[in-house]
GROMACS .gro file of C-alpha atoms in nm:
model
  479
    1MET     CA    1  -3.971   0.335   4.787
    2GLY     CA    2  -3.601   0.261   4.825
    3ASP     CA    3  -3.314   0.405   4.624
    4ALA     CA    4  -3.245   0.254   4.281
    5PRO     CA    5  -2.955   0.009   4.278
    6SER     CA    6  -2.618   0.147   4.172
    7PRO     CA    7  -2.447   0.019   3.854
    8GLU     CA    8  -2.214  -0.189   4.076
    9GLU     CA    9  -2.511  -0.343   4.257
   10LYS     CA   10  -2.684  -0.420   3.927
   11LEU     CA   11  -2.369  -0.589   3.799
   12HIS     CA   12  -2.345  -0.795   4.118
   13LEU     CA   13  -2.708  -0.908   4.083
   14ILE     CA   14  -2.647  -1.014   3.724
   15THR     CA   15  -2.319  -1.195   3.783
   16ARG     CA   16  -2.451  -1.370   4.097
   17ASN     CA   17  -2.692  -1.568   3.879
   18LEU     CA   18  -2.475  -1.586   3.570
   19GLN     CA   19  -2.411  -1.931   3.425
   20VAL     CA   20  -2.126  -1.960   3.173
   21THR     CA   21  -2.114  -2.234   2.911
   22ILE     CA   22  -1.786  -2.298   2.735
   23LEU     CA   23  -1.839  -2.472   2.403
   24PHE     CA   24  -1.561  -2.692   2.272
   25ALA     CA   25  -1.640  -2.655   1.904
   26ASP     CA   26  -1.484  -2.984   1.796
   27LEU     CA   27  -1.702  -3.025   1.487
   28HIS     CA   28  -1.637  -2.663   1.387
   29ALA     CA   29  -1.263  -2.724   1.415
   30TYR     CA   30  -1.290  -3.014   1.174
   31LEU     CA   31  -1.511  -2.820   0.930
   32ASP     CA   32  -1.270  -2.523   0.927
   33ASN     CA   33  -1.045  -2.674   0.661
   34MET     CA   34  -0.975  -2.972   0.891
   35LYS     CA   35  -0.768  -2.769   1.138
   36ALA     CA   36  -0.790  -3.062   1.379
   37PRO     CA   37  -0.770  -3.427   1.267
   38TRP     CA   38  -1.088  -3.615   1.363
   39GLU     CA   39  -0.902  -3.875   1.567
   40LEU     CA   40  -0.745  -3.604   1.790
   41LEU     CA   41  -1.062  -3.404   1.866
   42GLU     CA   42  -1.152  -3.598   2.182
   43LEU     CA   43  -0.801  -3.564   2.322
   44ARG     CA   44  -0.780  -3.193   2.243
   45THR     CA   45  -1.117  -3.129   2.405
   46SER     CA   46  -0.995  -3.291   2.726
   47TYR     CA   47  -0.667  -3.100   2.703
   48TYR     CA   48  -0.839  -2.761   2.666
   49GLU     CA   49  -1.082  -2.831   2.949
   50ASN     CA   50  -0.792  -2.894   3.184
   51VAL     CA   51  -0.594  -2.594   3.057
   52ILE     CA   52  -0.889  -2.355   3.087
   53LYS     CA   53  -0.968  -2.472   3.440
   54ALA     CA   54  -0.604  -2.430   3.542
   55MET     CA   55  -0.591  -2.084   3.383
   56LEU     CA   56  -0.907  -1.961   3.557
   57GLU     CA   57  -0.801  -2.106   3.893
   58SER     CA   58  -0.464  -1.928   3.860
   59ILE     CA   59  -0.644  -1.590   3.865
   60GLY     CA   60  -0.897  -1.684   4.132
   61VAL     CA   61  -1.207  -1.745   3.917
   62PRO     CA   62  -1.458  -1.988   4.081
   63LEU     CA   63  -1.558  -2.280   3.858
   64GLU     CA   64  -1.889  -2.389   4.015
   65LYS     CA   65  -2.102  -2.193   3.764
   66LEU     CA   66  -1.897  -2.301   3.466
   67LYS     CA   67  -2.023  -2.570   3.228
   68PHE     CA   68  -1.824  -2.740   2.949
   69ILE     CA   69  -2.001  -2.885   2.645
   70LYS     CA   70  -1.867  -3.048   2.328
   71GLY     CA   71  -2.029  -2.957   1.999
   72THR     CA   72  -2.058  -3.319   1.893
   73ASP     CA   73  -2.266  -3.393   2.207
   74TYR     CA   74  -2.567  -3.232   2.033
   75GLN     CA   75  -2.463  -3.125   1.680
   76LEU     CA   76  -2.501  -3.482   1.546
   77SER     CA   77  -2.857  -3.520   1.673
   78LYS     CA   78  -3.153  -3.566   1.437
   79GLU     CA   79  -3.309  -3.233   1.543
   80TYR     CA   80  -2.991  -3.029   1.497
   81THR     CA   81  -2.915  -3.193   1.161
   82LEU     CA   82  -3.266  -3.112   1.036
   83ASP     CA   83  -3.217  -2.749   1.139
   84VAL     CA   84  -2.888  -2.739   0.946
   85TYR     CA   85  -3.083  -2.844   0.634
   86ARG     CA   86  -3.363  -2.595   0.711
   87LEU     CA   87  -3.105  -2.318   0.746
   88SER     CA   88  -2.929  -2.415   0.423
   89SER     CA   89  -3.260  -2.373   0.239
   90VAL     CA   90  -3.284  -2.002   0.328
   91VAL     CA   91  -2.917  -1.892   0.344
   92THR     CA   92  -2.746  -1.772   0.027
   93GLN     CA   93  -2.395  -1.882  -0.067
   94HIS     CA   94  -2.293  -1.513  -0.061
   95ASP     CA   95  -2.413  -1.460   0.299
   96ALA     CA   96  -2.253  -1.785   0.424
   97LYS     CA   97  -1.918  -1.696   0.268
   98LYS     CA   98  -1.931  -1.337   0.392
   99ALA     CA   99  -2.020  -1.445   0.748
  100GLY     CA  100  -1.717  -1.672   0.776
  101ALA     CA  101  -1.469  -1.443   0.599
  102GLU     CA  102  -1.281  -1.342   0.916
  103VAL     CA  103  -1.306  -1.674   1.099
  104VAL     CA  104  -1.298  -1.960   0.851
  105LYS     CA  105  -0.952  -2.026   0.704
  106GLN     CA  106  -0.936  -1.868   0.359
  107VAL     CA  107  -0.775  -2.088   0.093
  108GLU     CA  108  -0.754  -2.082  -0.287
  109HIS     CA  109  -1.000  -2.370  -0.330
  110PRO     CA  110  -1.239  -2.348  -0.031
  111LEU     CA  111  -1.427  -2.653   0.090
  112LEU     CA  112  -1.805  -2.667   0.125
  113SER     CA  113  -1.757  -2.723   0.499
  114GLY     CA  114  -1.647  -2.359   0.539
  115LEU     CA  115  -1.991  -2.243   0.421
  116LEU     CA  116  -2.164  -2.460   0.681
  117TYR     CA  117  -1.954  -2.322   0.969
  118PRO     CA  118  -2.143  -1.989   1.029
  119GLY     CA  119  -2.481  -2.167   1.028
  120LEU     CA  120  -2.369  -2.414   1.292
  121GLN     CA  121  -2.242  -2.136   1.515
  122ALA     CA  122  -2.576  -1.956   1.482
  123LEU     CA  123  -2.773  -2.271   1.567
  124ASP     CA  124  -2.549  -2.331   1.871
  125GLU     CA  125  -2.716  -2.033   2.042
  126GLU     CA  126  -3.056  -2.203   2.026
  127TYR     CA  127  -2.941  -2.553   2.116
  128LEU     CA  128  -2.731  -2.433   2.409
  129LYS     CA  129  -3.029  -2.221   2.527
  130VAL     CA  130  -2.804  -1.924   2.599
  131ASP     CA  131  -2.906  -1.559   2.635
  132ALA     CA  132  -2.583  -1.419   2.491
  133GLN     CA  133  -2.277  -1.528   2.296
  134PHE     CA  134  -1.932  -1.387   2.364
  135GLY     CA  135  -1.649  -1.375   2.111
  136GLY     CA  136  -1.384  -1.160   1.949
  137VAL     CA  137  -1.463  -0.878   1.706
  138ASP     CA  138  -1.360  -1.114   1.426
  139GLN     CA  139  -1.690  -1.295   1.499
  140ARG     CA  140  -1.909  -0.992   1.425
  141LYS     CA  141  -2.015  -1.109   1.078
  142ILE     CA  142  -2.123  -1.447   1.217
  143PHE     CA  143  -2.314  -1.267   1.493
  144THR     CA  144  -2.490  -1.051   1.230
  145PHE     CA  145  -2.564  -1.368   1.034
  146ALA     CA  146  -2.722  -1.529   1.344
  147GLU     CA  147  -2.938  -1.223   1.415
  148LYS     CA  148  -3.067  -1.233   1.056
  149TYR     CA  149  -3.128  -1.605   1.008
  150LEU     CA  150  -3.229  -1.751   1.348
  151PRO     CA  151  -3.567  -1.569   1.334
  152ALA     CA  152  -3.620  -1.725   0.988
  153LEU     CA  153  -3.633  -2.063   1.167
  154GLY     CA  154  -3.862  -1.932   1.439
  155TYR     CA  155  -3.585  -1.883   1.697
  156SER     CA  156  -3.514  -1.563   1.891
  157LYS     CA  157  -3.218  -1.332   1.849
  158ARG     CA  158  -2.945  -1.341   2.113
  159VAL     CA  159  -2.729  -1.071   2.265
  160HIS     CA  160  -2.375  -1.060   2.124
  161LEU     CA  161  -2.075  -0.942   2.322
  162MET     CA  162  -1.734  -0.883   2.165
  163ASN     CA  163  -1.381  -0.821   2.284
  164PRO     CA  164  -1.099  -0.667   2.079
  165MET     CA  165  -0.850  -0.895   1.906
  166VAL     CA  166  -0.507  -0.868   2.067
  167PRO     CA  167  -0.234  -0.836   1.802
  168GLY     CA  168   0.023  -1.113   1.795
  169LEU     CA  169   0.379  -1.058   1.914
  170THR     CA  170   0.489  -1.031   1.551
  171GLY     CA  171   0.269  -0.724   1.499
  172SER     CA  172   0.008  -0.897   1.286
  173LYS     CA  173  -0.297  -1.101   1.390
  174MET     CA  174  -0.227  -1.362   1.656
  175SER     CA  175  -0.247  -1.705   1.496
  176SER     CA  176  -0.238  -2.057   1.637
  177SER     CA  177  -0.041  -2.162   1.329
  178GLU     CA  178   0.224  -1.893   1.382
  179GLU     CA  179   0.419  -2.007   1.687
  180GLU     CA  180   0.613  -1.682   1.740
  181SER     CA  181   0.294  -1.470   1.744
  182LYS     CA  182   0.161  -1.611   2.070
  183ILE     CA  183   0.245  -1.721   2.422
  184ASP     CA  184   0.111  -2.069   2.502
  185LEU     CA  185  -0.017  -2.136   2.854
  186LEU     CA  186   0.233  -2.421   2.892
  187ASP     CA  187   0.534  -2.242   2.742
  188ARG     CA  188   0.851  -2.281   2.945
  189LYS     CA  189   1.013  -1.969   3.091
  190GLU     CA  190   1.289  -1.984   2.831
  191ASP     CA  191   1.026  -1.998   2.554
  192VAL     CA  192   0.850  -1.691   2.694
  193LYS     CA  193   1.180  -1.502   2.706
  194LYS     CA  194   1.269  -1.603   2.350
  195LYS     CA  195   0.930  -1.504   2.204
  196LEU     CA  196   0.922  -1.169   2.383
  197LYS     CA  197   1.277  -1.093   2.277
  198LYS     CA  198   1.175  -1.138   1.912
  199ALA     CA  199   0.843  -0.952   1.953
  200PHE     CA  200   0.775  -0.645   1.739
  201CYS     CA  201   0.809  -0.351   1.978
  202GLU     CA  202   0.958  -0.054   1.794
  203PRO     CA  203   1.052   0.245   2.015
  204GLY     CA  204   0.765   0.495   2.026
  205ASN     CA  205   0.537   0.285   1.806
  206VAL     CA  206   0.209   0.186   1.976
  207GLU     CA  207   0.040   0.062   1.655
  208ASN     CA  208   0.015  -0.318   1.617
  209ASN     CA  209   0.233  -0.352   1.927
  210GLY     CA  210   0.145  -0.696   2.064
  211VAL     CA  211   0.345  -0.644   2.385
  212LEU     CA  212   0.157  -0.327   2.477
  213SER     CA  213  -0.175  -0.482   2.374
  214PHE     CA  214  -0.109  -0.781   2.599
  215ILE     CA  215  -0.058  -0.546   2.893
  216LYS     CA  216  -0.375  -0.351   2.808
  217HIS     CA  217  -0.610  -0.644   2.758
  218VAL     CA  218  -0.464  -0.919   2.979
  219LEU     CA  219  -0.223  -0.804   3.249
  220PHE     CA  220  -0.362  -0.461   3.339
  221PRO     CA  221  -0.726  -0.570   3.399
  222LEU     CA  222  -0.614  -0.842   3.642
  223LYS     CA  223  -0.458  -0.600   3.894
  224SER     CA  224  -0.559  -0.255   3.765
  225GLU     CA  225  -0.191  -0.165   3.751
  226PHE     CA  226   0.133  -0.257   3.580
  227VAL     CA  227   0.487  -0.215   3.707
  228ILE     CA  228   0.774  -0.130   3.472
  229LEU     CA  229   1.087  -0.289   3.614
  230ARG     CA  230   1.410  -0.107   3.533
  231ASP     CA  231   1.752  -0.021   3.666
  232GLU     CA  232   1.786   0.277   3.903
  233LYS     CA  233   2.007   0.456   3.650
  234TRP     CA  234   1.709   0.467   3.410
  235GLY     CA  235   1.471   0.595   3.678
  236GLY     CA  236   1.393   0.279   3.872
  237ASN     CA  237   1.063   0.092   3.885
  238LYS     CA  238   0.746   0.279   3.795
  239THR     CA  239   0.388   0.171   3.872
  240TYR     CA  240   0.112   0.269   3.627
  241THR     CA  241  -0.249   0.270   3.749
  242VAL     CA  242  -0.386   0.411   3.421
  243TYR     CA  243  -0.297   0.216   3.107
  244LEU     CA  244  -0.305   0.524   2.880
  245ASP     CA  245  -0.027   0.681   3.091
  246LEU     CA  246   0.194   0.380   3.011
  247GLU     CA  247   0.106   0.397   2.642
  248LYS     CA  248   0.187   0.771   2.634
  249ASP     CA  249   0.523   0.718   2.806
  250PHE     CA  250   0.609   0.444   2.557
  251ALA     CA  251   0.505   0.667   2.264
  252ASP     CA  252   0.724   0.944   2.406
  253GLU     CA  253   1.008   0.690   2.452
  254VAL     CA  254   1.016   0.741   2.829
  255VAL     CA  255   0.970   0.363   2.855
  256HIS     CA  256   1.222   0.154   2.660
  257PRO     CA  257   1.106  -0.159   2.467
  258GLY     CA  258   1.359  -0.372   2.654
  259ASP     CA  259   1.219  -0.269   2.994
  260LEU     CA  260   0.863  -0.322   2.868
  261LYS     CA  261   0.941  -0.675   2.748
  262ASN     CA  262   1.129  -0.768   3.066
  263SER     CA  263   0.839  -0.646   3.281
  264VAL     CA  264   0.585  -0.841   3.078
  265GLU     CA  265   0.804  -1.152   3.107
  266VAL     CA  266   0.809  -1.130   3.487
  267ALA     CA  267   0.433  -1.063   3.516
  268LEU     CA  268   0.347  -1.334   3.266
  269ASN     CA  269   0.555  -1.601   3.435
  270LYS     CA  270   0.380  -1.528   3.766
  271LEU     CA  271   0.049  -1.609   3.592
  272LEU     CA  272   0.180  -1.915   3.411
  273ASP     CA  273   0.366  -2.078   3.704
  274PRO     CA  274   0.051  -2.228   3.866
  275ILE     CA  275  -0.064  -2.364   3.529
  276ARG     CA  276   0.276  -2.518   3.458
  277GLU     CA  277   0.277  -2.671   3.805
  278LYS     CA  278  -0.068  -2.828   3.756
  279PHE     CA  279   0.041  -2.981   3.425
  280ASN     CA  280   0.360  -3.116   3.578
  281THR     CA  281   0.189  -3.446   3.658
  282PRO     CA  282   0.233  -3.771   3.462
  283ALA     CA  283  -0.135  -3.785   3.360
  284LEU     CA  284  -0.156  -3.429   3.226
  285LYS     CA  285   0.187  -3.451   3.064
  286LYS     CA  286   0.068  -3.761   2.879
  287LEU     CA  287  -0.254  -3.585   2.777
  288ALA     CA  288  -0.067  -3.281   2.640
  289SER     CA  289   0.171  -3.491   2.430
  290ALA     CA  290  -0.115  -3.710   2.302
  291ALA     CA  291  -0.334  -3.411   2.206
  292TYR     CA  292  -0.046  -3.235   2.030
  293PRO     CA  293   0.193  -3.507   1.911
  294ASP     CA  294   0.525  -3.422   1.749
  295PRO     CA  295   0.437  -3.347   1.381
  296SER     CA  296   0.763  -3.502   1.260
  297LYS     CA  297   0.652  -3.839   1.398
  298GLN     CA  298   0.301  -3.836   1.251
  299LYS     CA  299   0.188  -4.036   0.952
  300PRO     CA  300  -0.045  -3.880   0.691
  301VAL     CA  301  -0.414  -3.915   0.782
  302ALA     CA  302  -0.496  -4.053   0.438
  303LYS     CA  303  -0.323  -4.097   0.106
  304GLY     CA  304  -0.335  -3.774  -0.090
  305LEU     CA  305  -0.408  -3.555   0.217
  306ALA     CA  306  -0.050  -3.518   0.340
  307LYS     CA  307   0.096  -3.173   0.285
  308ASN     CA  308   0.415  -3.126   0.092
  309SER     CA  309   0.681  -3.132   0.362
  310GLU     CA  310   0.955  -2.990   0.144
  311PRO     CA  311   1.077  -2.672   0.319
  312GLU     CA  312   1.019  -2.342   0.145
  313GLU     CA  313   1.340  -2.190   0.009
  314VAL     CA  314   1.432  -1.868   0.189
  315ILE     CA  315   1.678  -1.681  -0.033
  316PRO     CA  316   1.760  -1.311  -0.080
  317SER     CA  317   1.612  -1.294  -0.431
  318ARG     CA  318   1.265  -1.313  -0.271
  319LEU     CA  319   1.316  -0.959  -0.136
  320ASP     CA  320   1.218  -0.666  -0.358
  321ILE     CA  321   1.491  -0.421  -0.256
  322ARG     CA  322   1.533  -0.107  -0.466
  323VAL     CA  323   1.722   0.219  -0.483
  324GLY     CA  324   1.504   0.505  -0.368
  325LYS     CA  325   1.532   0.883  -0.365
  326VAL     CA  326   1.384   1.079  -0.075
  327ILE     CA  327   1.150   1.343  -0.219
  328SER     CA  328   1.026   1.485   0.111
  329VAL     CA  329   1.069   1.433   0.487
  330ASP     CA  330   0.825   1.545   0.758
  331LYS     CA  331   0.777   1.472   1.125
  332HIS     CA  332   0.491   1.230   1.194
  333PRO     CA  333   0.201   1.443   1.326
  334ASP     CA  334   0.133   1.197   1.612
  335ALA     CA  335   0.479   1.055   1.693
  336ASP     CA  336   0.785   1.259   1.779
  337SER     CA  337   1.023   0.972   1.700
  338LEU     CA  338   0.896   0.905   1.346
  339TYR     CA  339   0.954   1.061   1.005
  340VAL     CA  340   0.706   1.034   0.721
  341GLU     CA  341   0.901   1.023   0.394
  342LYS     CA  342   0.792   1.029   0.031
  343ILE     CA  343   1.040   0.812  -0.159
  344ASP     CA  344   1.069   0.760  -0.535
  345VAL     CA  345   1.134   0.390  -0.598
  346GLY     CA  346   1.083   0.399  -0.975
  347GLU     CA  347   0.702   0.380  -0.973
  348ALA     CA  348   0.440   0.620  -1.106
  349GLU     CA  349   0.396   0.775  -0.760
  350PRO     CA  350   0.637   0.803  -0.464
  351ARG     CA  351   0.581   0.561  -0.175
  352THR     CA  352   0.503   0.673   0.178
  353ILE     CA  353   0.756   0.528   0.422
  354VAL     CA  354   0.741   0.577   0.800
  355SER     CA  355   1.080   0.547   0.974
  356GLY     CA  356   1.190   0.580   1.336
  357LEU     CA  357   1.494   0.791   1.249
  358VAL     CA  358   1.419   1.128   1.411
  359GLN     CA  359   1.675   1.091   1.691
  360PHE     CA  360   1.940   0.938   1.464
  361VAL     CA  361   1.938   1.122   1.131
  362PRO     CA  362   1.873   1.495   1.086
  363LYS     CA  363   1.592   1.578   0.844
  364GLU     CA  364   1.825   1.768   0.611
  365GLU     CA  365   2.051   1.462   0.574
  366LEU     CA  366   1.760   1.258   0.439
  367GLN     CA  367   1.617   1.516   0.200
  368ASP     CA  368   1.707   1.432  -0.166
  369ARG     CA  369   1.927   1.144  -0.051
  370LEU     CA  370   1.957   0.809  -0.229
  371VAL     CA  371   1.849   0.527   0.002
  372VAL     CA  372   1.776   0.153  -0.004
  373VAL     CA  373   1.411   0.047   0.035
  374LEU     CA  374   1.251  -0.295   0.095
  375CYS     CA  375   0.936  -0.269  -0.117
  376ASN     CA  376   0.743  -0.595  -0.082
  377LEU     CA  377   0.659  -0.593   0.288
  378LYS     CA  378   0.289  -0.594   0.365
  379PRO     CA  379   0.186  -0.227   0.417
  380GLN     CA  380   0.142  -0.148   0.786
  381LYS     CA  381  -0.008   0.147   0.969
  382MET     CA  382   0.229   0.324   1.206
  383ARG     CA  383   0.048   0.565   1.438
  384GLY     CA  384  -0.230   0.604   1.182
  385ILE     CA  385  -0.019   0.644   0.865
  386GLU     CA  386   0.033   0.350   0.631
  387SER     CA  387   0.397   0.269   0.563
  388GLN     CA  388   0.450   0.111   0.220
  389GLY     CA  389   0.797  -0.027   0.276
  390MET     CA  390   1.106  -0.012   0.495
  391LEU     CA  391   1.407   0.216   0.465
  392LEU     CA  392   1.705  -0.015   0.535
  393CYS     CA  393   1.967   0.111   0.779
  394ALA     CA  394   2.279  -0.013   0.952
  395SER     CA  395   2.280   0.016   1.331
  396MET     CA  396   2.505  -0.039   1.631
  397GLU     CA  397   2.324  -0.122   1.955
  398GLY     CA  398   2.426   0.005   2.294
  399VAL     CA  399   2.372   0.296   2.531
  400ASN     CA  400   2.444   0.541   2.250
  401ARG     CA  401   2.274   0.361   1.964
  402LYS     CA  402   2.385   0.470   1.617
  403VAL     CA  403   2.184   0.434   1.297
  404GLU     CA  404   2.290   0.513   0.938
  405PRO     CA  405   2.078   0.466   0.621
  406LEU     CA  406   2.237   0.236   0.364
  407ASP     CA  407   2.388   0.412   0.062
  408PRO     CA  408   2.352   0.282  -0.296
  409PRO     CA  409   2.654   0.330  -0.526
  410PRO     CA  410   2.693   0.687  -0.658
  411GLY     CA  411   2.504   0.741  -0.982
  412SER     CA  412   2.229   0.492  -0.900
  413ALA     CA  413   1.876   0.572  -1.017
  414PRO     CA  414   1.547   0.530  -0.827
  415GLY     CA  415   1.393   0.191  -0.896
  416GLU     CA  416   1.719   0.005  -0.968
  417ARG     CA  417   1.718  -0.337  -0.808
  418VAL     CA  418   1.944  -0.411  -0.513
  419PHE     CA  419   2.048  -0.776  -0.493
  420VAL     CA  420   2.282  -1.010  -0.309
  421LYS     CA  421   2.565  -1.122  -0.537
  422GLY     CA  422   2.478  -1.460  -0.681
  423TYR     CA  423   2.101  -1.412  -0.635
  424GLU     CA  424   2.038  -1.142  -0.896
  425LYS     CA  425   1.826  -1.359  -1.127
  426GLY     CA  426   1.556  -1.467  -0.882
  427GLN     CA  427   1.203  -1.325  -0.886
  428PRO     CA  428   1.093  -1.134  -0.572
  429ASP     CA  429   0.769  -1.231  -0.396
  430GLU     CA  430   0.483  -1.000  -0.490
  431GLU     CA  431   0.422  -0.947  -0.117
  432LEU     CA  432   0.603  -1.108   0.176
  433LYS     CA  433   0.353  -1.295   0.392
  434PRO     CA  434   0.403  -1.197   0.759
  435LYS     CA  435   0.336  -1.551   0.882
  436LYS     CA  436   0.619  -1.697   0.673
  437LYS     CA  437   0.876  -1.449   0.815
  438VAL     CA  438   1.090  -1.457   0.501
  439PHE     CA  439   1.246  -1.116   0.571
  440GLU     CA  440   1.306  -1.190   0.939
  441LYS     CA  441   1.485  -1.516   0.859
  442LEU     CA  442   1.709  -1.348   0.603
  443GLN     CA  443   1.761  -1.033   0.809
  444ALA     CA  444   1.918  -1.238   1.090
  445ASP     CA  445   2.227  -1.267   0.865
  446PHE     CA  446   2.237  -0.904   0.746
  447LYS     CA  447   2.557  -0.732   0.864
  448THR     CA  448   2.799  -0.462   0.759
  449SER     CA  449   3.158  -0.569   0.693
  450GLU     CA  450   3.480  -0.414   0.824
  451ASP     CA  451   3.471  -0.203   0.505
  452CYS     CA  452   3.113  -0.091   0.587
  453ILE     CA  453   2.970  -0.297   0.298
  454ALA     CA  454   2.616  -0.432   0.345
  455GLN     CA  455   2.620  -0.814   0.332
  456TRP     CA  456   2.407  -1.128   0.372
  457LYS     CA  457   2.615  -1.417   0.505
  458GLN     CA  458   2.932  -1.223   0.408
  459THR     CA  459   2.810  -1.180   0.047
  460ASN     CA  460   2.771  -0.822  -0.076
  461PHE     CA  461   2.452  -0.631  -0.146
  462MET     CA  462   2.494  -0.471  -0.490
  463THR     CA  463   2.337  -0.282  -0.776
  464LYS     CA  464   2.465  -0.291  -1.132
  465LEU     CA  465   2.699  -0.003  -1.037
  466GLY     CA  466   2.866  -0.166  -0.734
  467CYS     CA  467   2.827  -0.237  -0.363
  468VAL     CA  468   2.578  -0.097  -0.113
  469SER     CA  469   2.742   0.048   0.197
  470CYS     CA  470   2.694   0.269   0.502
  471LYS     CA  471   2.893   0.570   0.616
  472SER     CA  472   3.090   0.438   0.917
  473LEU     CA  473   2.930   0.147   1.107
  474LYS     CA  474   3.151  -0.162   1.090
  475GLY     CA  475   3.002  -0.495   1.193
  476GLY     CA  476   2.660  -0.343   1.244
  477ASN     CA  477   2.316  -0.499   1.205
  478ILE     CA  478   2.090  -0.411   0.913
  479SER     CA  479   1.717  -0.360   0.956
   0.00000   0.00000   0.00000
């Protein structure tokens, strides 16, 4: 009897006979709150088939065992339709809604189509005759749904494989509707640079860091290494063969966010260049523009279905900015660059705020100090601790970066509202939605004046007692 095959040999035997089916879920896309207009589904299917082939070829993946299928090729058949009705007779509304909670677009008045979506995805396993289905971890509830309900129709359970969801460049979930959260395969080099420049990548912060996650899940697996490109005066280039070593160096601020972004930009463009080149033909250019036409030139699909195109007003009164008093300051247990502060902002309990101020402001200078806090950001975990707001500071960039917390007028009390002069009567949003980027759009015009007064578009930040200022930074940014 011969030796048992090694794990590598077993994997080779499996992958040698592996057939991969890529489903273009055109009907699903329409059912998911009509994400794709019906008349564009055929064009978008063709577009994605060409893009996926170009992407896989760019990294050396053979295509001979790859099969592309459209959902509408079989989902409109008599047999499939009957199974949809059979499934609907045993599935509860609660289970259908729960299964699609992380995948189907959640709206105030959901459509019935969203309840059908999980059932169709479950039935796809049977009608495609697959042994396993692969998807992101956001699909886990649909996979659980399939394992429960397919046997109720006499069909067998399938294996389910899941990959982690890579955070978007903005720090929240990557979304096709949020342009700045993602890199498109056909983005120009200048678009890649612009998106990475804006990407959330706070020094030392590895939580919800889309740039680091992209390296971990996309770039690193392709070559089993990643090179940080940097000037000789900052240590020169460094090659990482273990991802966790890179993450640790970033957490310890050995690797600067600027160098990380620049290195990702170079590596990413090397991957995208062959795809761009393939789509630089008249036929594929025409396909891309037809599949994704300029929204400003499109007519409504039907009367009453057009969305209100009036732009949302982005004004300072939408920000809930308050005077706060620092009750306590401690070093973050898992991040040397972060403080964890308890700040009284006029509520029943102090808020926990995590700030990257360790190297800029001594602990004793923060203790018992009056500060300015943005209170209606969506809470976000930073190295495992949820931050319930942002302590606003003035900063001057450069080799010797300087940061100073903003100071409310003397005599201010915790909880007093901070406003931009002329916008004191507006009502703040209950919570700023990350996708709408209200704070980011306003923050682009936050500066300190020559008198060190905090301003938005040269209009002062104030409380009822006077202007908000910083100690010494003139013409600085505020974040």
